[in-house]
PDB file of C-alpha atoms and ligand atoms in Angstrom:
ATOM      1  CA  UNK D 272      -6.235 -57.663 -19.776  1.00  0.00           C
ATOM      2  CA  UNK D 273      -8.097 -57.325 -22.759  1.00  0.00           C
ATOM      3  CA  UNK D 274      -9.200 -53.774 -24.781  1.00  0.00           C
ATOM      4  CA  UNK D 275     -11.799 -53.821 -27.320  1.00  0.00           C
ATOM      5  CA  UNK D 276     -10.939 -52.159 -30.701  1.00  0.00           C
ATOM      6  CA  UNK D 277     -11.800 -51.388 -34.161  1.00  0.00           C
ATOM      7  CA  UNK D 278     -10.256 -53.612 -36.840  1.00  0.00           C
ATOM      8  CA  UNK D 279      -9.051 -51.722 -39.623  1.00  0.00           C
ATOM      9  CA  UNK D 280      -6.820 -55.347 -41.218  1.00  0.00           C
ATOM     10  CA  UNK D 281      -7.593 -58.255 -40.191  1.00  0.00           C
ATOM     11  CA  UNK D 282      -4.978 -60.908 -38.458  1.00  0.00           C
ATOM     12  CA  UNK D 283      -3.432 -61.691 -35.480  1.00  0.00           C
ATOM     13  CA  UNK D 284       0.168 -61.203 -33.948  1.00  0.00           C
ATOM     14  CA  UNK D 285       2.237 -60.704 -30.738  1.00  0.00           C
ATOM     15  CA  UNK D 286       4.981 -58.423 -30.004  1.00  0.00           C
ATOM     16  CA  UNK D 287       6.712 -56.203 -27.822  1.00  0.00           C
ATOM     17  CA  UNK D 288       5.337 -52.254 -27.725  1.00  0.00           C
ATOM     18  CA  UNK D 289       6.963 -49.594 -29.366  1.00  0.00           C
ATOM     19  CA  UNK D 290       5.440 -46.281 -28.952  1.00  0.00           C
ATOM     20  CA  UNK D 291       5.553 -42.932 -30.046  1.00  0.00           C
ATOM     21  CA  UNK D 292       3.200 -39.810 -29.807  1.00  0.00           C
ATOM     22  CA  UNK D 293       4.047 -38.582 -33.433  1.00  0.00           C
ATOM     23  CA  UNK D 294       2.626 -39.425 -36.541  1.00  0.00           C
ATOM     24  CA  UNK D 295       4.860 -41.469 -38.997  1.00  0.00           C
ATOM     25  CA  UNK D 296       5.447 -40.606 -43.206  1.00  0.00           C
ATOM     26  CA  UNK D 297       6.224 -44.161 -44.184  1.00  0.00           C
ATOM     27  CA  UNK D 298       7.591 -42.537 -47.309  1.00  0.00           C
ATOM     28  CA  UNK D 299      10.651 -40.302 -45.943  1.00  0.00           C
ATOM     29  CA  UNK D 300      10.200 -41.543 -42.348  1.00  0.00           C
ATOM     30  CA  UNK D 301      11.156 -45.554 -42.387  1.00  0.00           C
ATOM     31  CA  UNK D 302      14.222 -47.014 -44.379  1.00  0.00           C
ATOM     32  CA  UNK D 303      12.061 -49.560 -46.511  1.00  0.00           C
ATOM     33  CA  UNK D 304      15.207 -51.835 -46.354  1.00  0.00           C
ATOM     34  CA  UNK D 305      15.802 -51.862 -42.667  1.00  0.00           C
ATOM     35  CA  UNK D 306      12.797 -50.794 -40.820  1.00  0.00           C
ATOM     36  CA  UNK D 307      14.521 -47.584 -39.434  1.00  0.00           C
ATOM     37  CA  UNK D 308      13.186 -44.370 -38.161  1.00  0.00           C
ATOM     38  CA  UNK D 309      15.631 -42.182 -40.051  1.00  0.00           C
ATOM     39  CA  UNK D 310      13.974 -38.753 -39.783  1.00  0.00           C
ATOM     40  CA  UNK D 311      16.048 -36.972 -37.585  1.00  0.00           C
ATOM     41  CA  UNK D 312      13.420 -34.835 -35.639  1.00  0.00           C
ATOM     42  CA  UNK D 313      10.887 -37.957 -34.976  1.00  0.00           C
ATOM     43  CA  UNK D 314      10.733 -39.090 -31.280  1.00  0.00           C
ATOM     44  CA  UNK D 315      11.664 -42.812 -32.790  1.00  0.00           C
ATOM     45  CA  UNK D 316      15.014 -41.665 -34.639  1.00  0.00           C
ATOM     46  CA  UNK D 317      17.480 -44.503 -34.990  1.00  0.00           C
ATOM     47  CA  UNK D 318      14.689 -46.907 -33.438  1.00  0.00           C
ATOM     48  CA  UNK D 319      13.536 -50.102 -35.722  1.00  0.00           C
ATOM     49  CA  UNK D 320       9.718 -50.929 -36.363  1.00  0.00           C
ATOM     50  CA  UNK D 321      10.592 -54.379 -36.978  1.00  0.00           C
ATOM     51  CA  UNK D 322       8.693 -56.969 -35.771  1.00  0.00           C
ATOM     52  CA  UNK D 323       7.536 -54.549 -32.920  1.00  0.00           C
ATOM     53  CA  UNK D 324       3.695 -53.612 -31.952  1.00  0.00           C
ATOM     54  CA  UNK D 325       4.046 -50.037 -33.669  1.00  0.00           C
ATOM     55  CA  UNK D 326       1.707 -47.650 -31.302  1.00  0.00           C
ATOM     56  CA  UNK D 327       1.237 -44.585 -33.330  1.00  0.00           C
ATOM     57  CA  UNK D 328      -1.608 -41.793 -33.559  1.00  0.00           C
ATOM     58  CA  UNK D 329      -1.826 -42.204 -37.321  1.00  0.00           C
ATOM     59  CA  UNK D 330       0.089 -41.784 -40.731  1.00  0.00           C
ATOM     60  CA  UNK D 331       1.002 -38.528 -42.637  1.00  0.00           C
ATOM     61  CA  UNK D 332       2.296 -37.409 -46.109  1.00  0.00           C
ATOM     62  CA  UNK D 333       2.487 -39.151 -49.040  1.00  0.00           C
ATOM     63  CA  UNK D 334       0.272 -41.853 -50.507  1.00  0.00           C
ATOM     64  CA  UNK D 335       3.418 -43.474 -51.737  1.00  0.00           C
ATOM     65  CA  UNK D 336       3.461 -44.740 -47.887  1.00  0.00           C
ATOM     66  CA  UNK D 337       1.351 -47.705 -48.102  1.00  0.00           C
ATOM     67  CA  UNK D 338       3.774 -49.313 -50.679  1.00  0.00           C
ATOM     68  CA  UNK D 339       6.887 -48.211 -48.143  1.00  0.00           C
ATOM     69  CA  UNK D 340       4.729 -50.488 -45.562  1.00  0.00           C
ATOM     70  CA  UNK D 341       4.474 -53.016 -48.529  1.00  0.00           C
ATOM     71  CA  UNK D 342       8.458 -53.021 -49.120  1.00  0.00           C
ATOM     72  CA  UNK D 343       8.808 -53.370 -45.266  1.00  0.00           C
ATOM     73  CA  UNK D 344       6.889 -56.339 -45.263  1.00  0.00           C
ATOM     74  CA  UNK D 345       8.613 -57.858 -48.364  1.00  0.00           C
ATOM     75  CA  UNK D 346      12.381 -57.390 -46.892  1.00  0.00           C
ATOM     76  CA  UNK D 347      10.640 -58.708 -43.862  1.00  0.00           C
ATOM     77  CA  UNK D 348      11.158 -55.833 -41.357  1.00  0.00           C
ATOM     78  CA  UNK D 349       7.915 -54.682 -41.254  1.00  0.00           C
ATOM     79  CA  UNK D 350       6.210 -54.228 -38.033  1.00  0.00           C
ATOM     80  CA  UNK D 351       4.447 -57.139 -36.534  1.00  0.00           C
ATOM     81  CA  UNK D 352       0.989 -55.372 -35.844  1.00  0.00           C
ATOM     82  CA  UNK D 353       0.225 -50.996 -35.401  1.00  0.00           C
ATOM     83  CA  UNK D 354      -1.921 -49.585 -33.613  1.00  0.00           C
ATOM     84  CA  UNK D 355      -3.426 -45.897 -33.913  1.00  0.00           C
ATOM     85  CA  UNK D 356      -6.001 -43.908 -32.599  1.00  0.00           C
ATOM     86  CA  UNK D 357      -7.807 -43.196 -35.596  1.00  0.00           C
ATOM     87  CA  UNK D 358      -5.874 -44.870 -38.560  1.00  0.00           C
ATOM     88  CA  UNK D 359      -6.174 -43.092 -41.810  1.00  0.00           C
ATOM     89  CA  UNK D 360      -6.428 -44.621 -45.601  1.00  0.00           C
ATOM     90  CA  UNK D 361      -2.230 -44.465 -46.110  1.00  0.00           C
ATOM     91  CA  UNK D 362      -1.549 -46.751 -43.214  1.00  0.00           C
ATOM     92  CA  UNK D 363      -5.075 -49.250 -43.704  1.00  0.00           C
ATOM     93  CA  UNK D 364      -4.206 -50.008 -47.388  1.00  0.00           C
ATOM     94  CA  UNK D 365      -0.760 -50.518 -46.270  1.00  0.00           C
ATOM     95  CA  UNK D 366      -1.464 -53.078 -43.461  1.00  0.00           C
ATOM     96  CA  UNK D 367      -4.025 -54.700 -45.828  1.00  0.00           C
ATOM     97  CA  UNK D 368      -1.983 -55.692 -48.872  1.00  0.00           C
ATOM     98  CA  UNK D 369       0.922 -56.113 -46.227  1.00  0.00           C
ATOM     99  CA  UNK D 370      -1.037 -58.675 -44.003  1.00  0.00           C
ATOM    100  CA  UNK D 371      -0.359 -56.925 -41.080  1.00  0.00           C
ATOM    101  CA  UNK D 372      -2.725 -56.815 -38.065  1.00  0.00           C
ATOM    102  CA  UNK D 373      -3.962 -52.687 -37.938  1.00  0.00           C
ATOM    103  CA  UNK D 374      -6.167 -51.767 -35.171  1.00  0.00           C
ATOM    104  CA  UNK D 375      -7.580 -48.203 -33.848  1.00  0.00           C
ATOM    105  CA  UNK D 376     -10.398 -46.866 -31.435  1.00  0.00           C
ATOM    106  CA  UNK D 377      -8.871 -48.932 -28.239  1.00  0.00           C
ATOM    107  CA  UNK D 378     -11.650 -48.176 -25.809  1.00  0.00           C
ATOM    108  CA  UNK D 379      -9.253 -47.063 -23.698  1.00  0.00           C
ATOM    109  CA  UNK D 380      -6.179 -44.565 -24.819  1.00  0.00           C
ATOM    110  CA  UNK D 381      -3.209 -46.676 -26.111  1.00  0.00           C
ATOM    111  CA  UNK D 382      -0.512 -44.443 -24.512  1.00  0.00           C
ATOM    112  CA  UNK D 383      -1.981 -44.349 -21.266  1.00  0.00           C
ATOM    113  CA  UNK D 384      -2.339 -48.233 -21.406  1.00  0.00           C
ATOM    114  CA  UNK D 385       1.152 -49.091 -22.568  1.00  0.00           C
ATOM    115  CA  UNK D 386       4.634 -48.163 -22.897  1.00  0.00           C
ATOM    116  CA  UNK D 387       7.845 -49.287 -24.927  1.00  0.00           C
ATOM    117  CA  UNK D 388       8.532 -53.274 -24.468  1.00  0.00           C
ATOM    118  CA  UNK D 389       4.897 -54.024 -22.717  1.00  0.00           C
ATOM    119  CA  UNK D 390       3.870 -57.632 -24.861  1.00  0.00           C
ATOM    120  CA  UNK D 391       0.720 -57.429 -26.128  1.00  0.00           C
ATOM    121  CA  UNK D 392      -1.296 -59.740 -28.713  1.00  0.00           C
ATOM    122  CA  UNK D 393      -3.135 -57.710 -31.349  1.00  0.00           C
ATOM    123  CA  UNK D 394      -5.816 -59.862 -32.359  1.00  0.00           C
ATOM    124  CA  UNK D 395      -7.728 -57.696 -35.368  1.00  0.00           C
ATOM    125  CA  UNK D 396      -9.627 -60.433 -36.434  1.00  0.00           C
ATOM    126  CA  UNK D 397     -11.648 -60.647 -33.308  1.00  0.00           C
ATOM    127  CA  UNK D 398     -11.478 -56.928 -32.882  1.00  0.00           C
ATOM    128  CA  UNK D 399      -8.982 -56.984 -28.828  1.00  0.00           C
ATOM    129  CA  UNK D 400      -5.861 -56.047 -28.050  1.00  0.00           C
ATOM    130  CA  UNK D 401      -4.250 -58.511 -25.121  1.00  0.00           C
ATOM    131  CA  UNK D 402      -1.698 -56.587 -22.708  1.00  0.00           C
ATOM    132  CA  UNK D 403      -0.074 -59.091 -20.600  1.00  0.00           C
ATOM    133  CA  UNK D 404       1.805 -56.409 -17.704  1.00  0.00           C
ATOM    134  CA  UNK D 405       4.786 -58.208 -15.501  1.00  0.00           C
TER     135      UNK D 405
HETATM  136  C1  LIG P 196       2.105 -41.896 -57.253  1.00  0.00           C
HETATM  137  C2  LIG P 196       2.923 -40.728 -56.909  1.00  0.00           C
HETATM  138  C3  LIG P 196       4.244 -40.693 -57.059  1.00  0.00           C
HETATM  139  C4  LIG P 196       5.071 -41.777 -57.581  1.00  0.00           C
HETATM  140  O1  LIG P 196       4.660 -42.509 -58.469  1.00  0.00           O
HETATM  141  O2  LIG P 196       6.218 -41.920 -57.109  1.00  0.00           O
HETATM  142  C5  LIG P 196       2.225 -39.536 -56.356  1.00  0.00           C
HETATM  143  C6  LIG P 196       2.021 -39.563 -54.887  1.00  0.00           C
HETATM  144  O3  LIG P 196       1.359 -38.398 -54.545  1.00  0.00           O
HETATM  145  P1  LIG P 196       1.293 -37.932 -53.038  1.00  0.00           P
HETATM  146  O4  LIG P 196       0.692 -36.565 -53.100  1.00  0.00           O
HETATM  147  O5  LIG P 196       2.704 -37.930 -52.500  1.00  0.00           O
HETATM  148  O6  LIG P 196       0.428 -38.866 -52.299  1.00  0.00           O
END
């Protein structure tokens, strides 16, 4: 099944879902080292972003984020592709200068399309995300 998009940085990857309903702070939020949730009160606490599909409504606090998502992607643990509902300039330079496929604007609402370990194919170059269901 395929879901038309908005591509926000370009590229293309595969991965299993990981999904949570509350915004992420890259800085304060994520180890940059491991790719851990490590805010105690966030639904993904003690959960790695790592090489997942990262399903998220959008980024908060500081600026600083977009080089956390930079480090993640150096100690290669970043996420393999995110996707938002309306991604906001702290995540989209992040996922630029990290390479990492960012889309937003599914045409139809991300959490009511998937849920944790679904494999999808986020392909932001040609603007679809691929959700292949058992
Ligand atoms: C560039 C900043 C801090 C640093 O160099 O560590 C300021 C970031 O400001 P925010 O208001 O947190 O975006």
């Amino acid at each position: 099944m395929r879901v038309n998009c908005r591509t926000i940085a370009r590229g293309v990857a595969e991965g299993e879902v990981l999904l949570t309903r509350d915004p992420i702070s890259f800085l304060g939020n994520v180890d940059p080292e491991t790719g851990e949730i490590v805010e105690p009160q966030h639904e993904l606490y003690g959960q790695s972003i790592s090489g997942k599909v990262l399903v998220f409504p959008y980024g908060k606090g500081s600026t600083v984020g977009s080089y956390v998502i930079y480090q993640l992607f150096k100690n290669n643990v970043a996420p393999a592709a995110m996707i938002n509902i309306e991604s906001e300039p702290i995540v989209a330079v992040g996922a630029i200068i990290s390479e990492i496929p960012l889309v937003d604007k599914l045409e139809t609402d991300p959490f009511e399309l998937l849920k944790n370990g679904d494999r999808v194919i986020v392909n932001s170059t040609a603007s679809f995300v691929e959700i292949n269901k058992d």
